[in-house]
mmCIF file of C-alpha atoms in Angstrom:
data_model
loop_
_atom_site.group_PDB
_atom_site.id
_atom_site.type_symbol
_atom_site.label_atom_id
_atom_site.label_comp_id
_atom_site.label_asym_id
_atom_site.label_seq_id
_atom_site.Cartn_x
_atom_site.Cartn_y
_atom_site.Cartn_z
ATOM 1 C CA UNK A 1 0.134 -0.133 0.024
ATOM 2 C CA UNK A 2 1.044 3.585 -0.767
ATOM 3 C CA UNK A 3 0.342 6.538 1.345
ATOM 4 C CA UNK A 4 -0.639 9.947 -0.215
ATOM 5 C CA UNK A 5 1.369 12.500 1.787
ATOM 6 C CA UNK A 6 2.424 15.440 0.011
ATOM 7 C CA UNK A 7 5.623 16.648 0.850
ATOM 8 C CA UNK A 8 4.822 20.423 0.390
ATOM 9 C CA UNK A 9 7.912 21.058 2.492
ATOM 10 C CA UNK A 10 10.302 21.031 -0.385
ATOM 11 C CA UNK A 11 8.185 23.806 -2.108
ATOM 12 C CA UNK A 12 9.962 26.783 -0.279
ATOM 13 C CA UNK A 13 13.637 24.921 -0.831
ATOM 14 C CA UNK A 14 12.587 24.714 -4.730
ATOM 15 C CA UNK A 15 11.378 28.163 -5.035
ATOM 16 C CA UNK A 16 14.591 29.449 -3.042
ATOM 17 C CA UNK A 17 16.605 27.849 -5.730
ATOM 18 C CA UNK A 18 14.452 29.316 -8.509
ATOM 19 C CA UNK A 19 14.911 32.721 -7.351
ATOM 20 C CA UNK A 20 18.650 31.929 -6.972
ATOM 21 C CA UNK A 21 19.321 30.540 -10.646
ATOM 22 C CA UNK A 22 17.053 33.362 -11.751
ATOM 23 C CA UNK A 23 14.126 31.160 -12.919
ATOM 24 C CA UNK A 24 10.772 32.581 -13.401
ATOM 25 C CA UNK A 25 8.847 29.146 -13.111
ATOM 26 C CA UNK A 26 9.614 25.438 -13.384
ATOM 27 C CA UNK A 27 7.264 23.866 -15.818
ATOM 28 C CA UNK A 28 6.079 20.266 -14.957
ATOM 29 C CA UNK A 29 3.540 18.306 -16.971
ATOM 30 C CA UNK A 30 1.412 15.269 -15.322
ATOM 31 C CA UNK A 31 3.633 12.540 -16.607
ATOM 32 C CA UNK A 32 6.483 13.805 -14.710
ATOM 33 C CA UNK A 33 6.829 12.191 -11.060
ATOM 34 C CA UNK A 34 7.364 15.696 -9.440
ATOM 35 C CA UNK A 35 4.080 16.861 -10.994
ATOM 36 C CA UNK A 36 2.460 14.229 -8.292
ATOM 37 C CA UNK A 37 5.081 14.775 -5.806
ATOM 38 C CA UNK A 38 4.327 18.756 -5.472
ATOM 39 C CA UNK A 39 0.564 18.072 -6.338
ATOM 40 C CA UNK A 40 -0.443 14.906 -4.936
ATOM 41 C CA UNK A 41 -2.619 14.324 -7.829
ATOM 42 C CA UNK A 42 -2.484 11.147 -10.135
ATOM 43 C CA UNK A 43 -4.308 10.182 -13.089
ATOM 44 C CA UNK A 44 -5.231 13.620 -14.744
ATOM 45 C CA UNK A 45 -5.659 13.395 -18.410
ATOM 46 C CA UNK A 46 -3.753 16.548 -18.974
ATOM 47 C CA UNK A 47 -2.552 18.952 -16.502
ATOM 48 C CA UNK A 48 0.453 21.620 -15.968
ATOM 49 C CA UNK A 49 1.888 22.806 -13.002
ATOM 50 C CA UNK A 50 3.740 26.027 -13.060
ATOM 51 C CA UNK A 51 5.939 26.743 -9.956
ATOM 52 C CA UNK A 52 6.659 30.441 -9.486
ATOM 53 C CA UNK A 53 9.850 31.538 -7.770
ATOM 54 C CA UNK A 54 7.514 33.357 -5.305
ATOM 55 C CA UNK A 55 3.811 32.524 -4.576
ATOM 56 C CA UNK A 56 1.260 30.030 -4.929
ATOM 57 C CA UNK A 57 1.815 27.261 -8.134
ATOM 58 C CA UNK A 58 -0.554 27.627 -10.886
ATOM 59 C CA UNK A 59 -2.323 24.222 -11.883
ATOM 60 C CA UNK A 60 -3.575 24.224 -15.088
ATOM 61 C CA UNK A 61 -6.207 21.570 -16.089
ATOM 62 C CA UNK A 62 -8.848 20.525 -18.673
ATOM 63 C CA UNK A 63 -12.351 20.312 -18.093
ATOM 64 C CA UNK A 64 -12.179 16.651 -17.691
ATOM 65 C CA UNK A 65 -10.127 17.404 -14.245
ATOM 66 C CA UNK A 66 -11.708 20.232 -12.998
ATOM 67 C CA UNK A 67 -13.241 18.565 -10.150
ATOM 68 C CA UNK A 68 -9.812 17.285 -8.844
ATOM 69 C CA UNK A 69 -9.162 20.607 -6.384
ATOM 70 C CA UNK A 70 -5.778 21.488 -5.280
ATOM 71 C CA UNK A 71 -5.432 24.041 -2.228
ATOM 72 C CA UNK A 72 -1.649 24.147 -2.852
ATOM 73 C CA UNK A 73 -2.064 25.697 -6.295
ATOM 74 C CA UNK A 74 -4.350 28.144 -7.962
ATOM 75 C CA UNK A 75 -6.388 26.086 -10.217
ATOM 76 C CA UNK A 76 -6.705 27.565 -13.753
ATOM 77 C CA UNK A 77 -9.175 25.747 -15.986
ATOM 78 C CA UNK A 78 -7.403 25.442 -19.562
ATOM 79 C CA UNK A 79 -9.771 26.471 -22.306
ATOM 80 C CA UNK A 80 -9.369 26.702 -26.127
ATOM 81 C CA UNK A 81 -7.305 27.800 -27.555
ATOM 82 C CA UNK A 82 -5.348 26.598 -24.372
ATOM 83 C CA UNK A 83 -1.982 28.029 -25.686
ATOM 84 C CA UNK A 84 -3.047 31.668 -25.778
ATOM 85 C CA UNK A 85 -4.678 31.230 -22.237
ATOM 86 C CA UNK A 86 -1.339 30.001 -21.087
ATOM 87 C CA UNK A 87 0.688 32.807 -22.374
ATOM 88 C CA UNK A 88 -1.884 35.124 -20.657
ATOM 89 C CA UNK A 89 -1.413 33.816 -17.513
ATOM 90 C CA UNK A 90 2.268 32.979 -17.185
ATOM 91 C CA UNK A 91 4.726 35.527 -18.570
ATOM 92 C CA UNK A 92 8.266 33.684 -17.971
ATOM 93 C CA UNK A 93 11.745 35.247 -18.899
ATOM 94 C CA UNK A 94 13.266 31.595 -17.531
ATOM 95 C CA UNK A 95 11.462 28.495 -17.918
ATOM 96 C CA UNK A 96 12.976 25.504 -16.003
ATOM 97 C CA UNK A 97 11.832 22.343 -17.413
ATOM 98 C CA UNK A 98 12.509 18.586 -16.569
ATOM 99 C CA UNK A 99 14.501 17.012 -19.868
ATOM 100 C CA UNK A 100 14.018 13.514 -18.565
ATOM 101 C CA UNK A 101 10.209 13.382 -18.487
ATOM 102 C CA UNK A 102 9.269 15.959 -20.937
ATOM 103 C CA UNK A 103 8.526 14.842 -24.469
ATOM 104 C CA UNK A 104 10.170 16.269 -27.679
ATOM 105 C CA UNK A 105 7.134 17.038 -29.143
ATOM 106 C CA UNK A 106 5.831 18.810 -25.578
ATOM 107 C CA UNK A 107 9.258 20.736 -25.662
ATOM 108 C CA UNK A 108 9.024 22.154 -28.940
ATOM 109 C CA UNK A 109 5.230 22.990 -28.200
ATOM 110 C CA UNK A 110 6.299 25.223 -25.225
ATOM 111 C CA UNK A 111 9.045 26.580 -27.172
ATOM 112 C CA UNK A 112 6.083 27.764 -29.780
ATOM 113 C CA UNK A 113 3.884 29.096 -26.907
ATOM 114 C CA UNK A 114 6.939 30.925 -25.303
ATOM 115 C CA UNK A 115 9.164 31.744 -28.394
ATOM 116 C CA UNK A 116 10.926 34.607 -26.278
ATOM 117 C CA UNK A 117 11.770 32.564 -23.164
ATOM 118 C CA UNK A 118 15.031 30.905 -22.449
ATOM 119 C CA UNK A 119 14.553 27.188 -21.237
ATOM 120 C CA UNK A 120 16.505 25.533 -18.686
ATOM 121 C CA UNK A 121 16.917 21.667 -17.921
ATOM 122 C CA UNK A 122 16.535 21.308 -14.294
ATOM 123 C CA UNK A 123 16.347 17.681 -14.047
ATOM 124 C CA UNK A 124 19.583 17.403 -12.008
ATOM 125 C CA UNK A 125 18.243 19.680 -9.224
ATOM 126 C CA UNK A 126 14.671 17.788 -9.404
ATOM 127 C CA UNK A 127 16.488 14.793 -8.941
ATOM 128 C CA UNK A 128 18.746 15.707 -6.085
ATOM 129 C CA UNK A 129 15.957 17.878 -4.366
ATOM 130 C CA UNK A 130 13.805 14.394 -3.747
ATOM 131 C CA UNK A 131 16.802 12.340 -2.657
ATOM 132 C CA UNK A 132 17.271 13.787 0.787
ATOM 133 C CA UNK A 133 13.979 12.775 2.866
ATOM 134 C CA UNK A 134 12.064 15.159 5.017
ATOM 135 C CA UNK A 135 10.837 13.861 8.314
ATOM 136 C CA UNK A 136 7.342 13.399 6.913
ATOM 137 C CA UNK A 137 8.401 11.181 3.842
ATOM 138 C CA UNK A 138 10.502 9.180 6.330
ATOM 139 C CA UNK A 139 7.279 8.351 8.301
ATOM 140 C CA UNK A 140 5.237 7.393 5.313
ATOM 141 C CA UNK A 141 7.072 4.012 4.861
ATOM 142 C CA UNK A 142 6.631 3.474 8.242
ATOM 143 C CA UNK A 143 2.708 4.008 8.513
ATOM 144 C CA UNK A 144 2.632 2.147 4.816
ATOM 145 C CA UNK A 145 4.174 -0.934 6.716
ATOM 146 C CA UNK A 146 1.465 -0.806 9.730
ATOM 147 C CA UNK A 147 -1.388 -0.373 7.352
ATOM 148 C CA UNK A 148 -0.307 -3.244 5.643
ATOM 149 C CA UNK A 149 -0.005 -5.206 8.526
ATOM 150 C CA UNK A 150 -3.367 -4.114 9.858
ATOM 151 C CA UNK A 151 -4.871 -5.067 6.535
ATOM 152 C CA UNK A 152 -3.242 -8.570 6.505
ATOM 153 C CA UNK A 153 -4.302 -9.294 9.993
ATOM 154 C CA UNK A 154 -7.983 -8.317 8.917
ATOM 155 C CA UNK A 155 -7.703 -10.937 5.898
ATOM 156 C CA UNK A 156 -6.470 -13.462 8.249
ATOM 157 C CA UNK A 157 -9.059 -12.486 10.976
ATOM 158 C CA UNK A 158 -11.977 -12.895 8.060
ATOM 159 C CA UNK A 159 -10.593 -15.842 6.885
ATOM 160 C CA UNK A 160 -10.819 -17.762 10.459
ATOM 161 C CA UNK A 161 -14.386 -16.292 10.712
ATOM 162 C CA UNK A 162 -14.964 -17.603 7.207
ATOM 163 C CA UNK A 163 -16.002 -14.484 5.977
ATOM 164 C CA UNK A 164 -14.692 -14.180 3.003
ATOM 165 C CA UNK A 165 -15.830 -16.918 0.216
ATOM 166 C CA UNK A 166 -13.888 -15.636 -2.679
ATOM 167 C CA UNK A 167 -10.437 -13.839 -3.659
ATOM 168 C CA UNK A 168 -13.386 -10.845 -4.863
ATOM 169 C CA UNK A 169 -14.639 -10.942 -0.997
ATOM 170 C CA UNK A 170 -10.708 -10.164 0.088
ATOM 171 C CA UNK A 171 -10.133 -7.546 -3.081
ATOM 172 C CA UNK A 172 -13.232 -5.859 -1.821
ATOM 173 C CA UNK A 173 -12.167 -5.775 1.742
ATOM 174 C CA UNK A 174 -8.699 -4.398 0.527
ATOM 175 C CA UNK A 175 -10.497 -1.760 -1.528
ATOM 176 C CA UNK A 176 -12.580 -0.451 1.553
ATOM 177 C CA UNK A 177 -9.636 -0.715 3.620
ATOM 178 C CA UNK A 178 -7.554 1.340 1.472
ATOM 179 C CA UNK A 179 -10.463 4.001 1.276
ATOM 180 C CA UNK A 180 -11.132 4.236 4.869
ATOM 181 C CA UNK A 181 -7.366 4.722 5.522
ATOM 182 C CA UNK A 182 -6.768 7.324 2.641
ATOM 183 C CA UNK A 183 -4.665 5.050 1.139
ATOM 184 C CA UNK A 184 -4.290 3.516 -2.209
ATOM 185 C CA UNK A 185 -3.261 -0.402 -3.334
#
């Protein structure tokens, strides 16, 4: 089981480095693990996260994902033409990005959207930022292990009481356990 803990504590550290490197925004797409790290959101159809060097990040989502609120970002609905709307909201001079996760197509697309902007690869910094764990991040595996033990004990108890008749019964038990404990399988 994975605990859905959102490590916000690294955001000020990241923004401090953005200021130091004179980067206006860091751009993360929803395909980037860092996107999930900073937003806690998974399974978005299309979303962009712009982290400014100061202030609240901007989360751009399509109408398919507008129901997934995120209190740590200013949520902006992407409406067509989304490129023009993005250009109106974000006015970077230097845009950081992760070359390890951004496709060549996406990179070229953003170069067209922001033709006069300098792009700076920040993949090495993002990798290093997440290597050193915060206390909250270190407690996450411990909590996950505790919940796994609880789930397993629940299964064993259910088997002894003949509560589970099929594999699906166990599957439903685990899904309910995960939902009740704010975790995911």
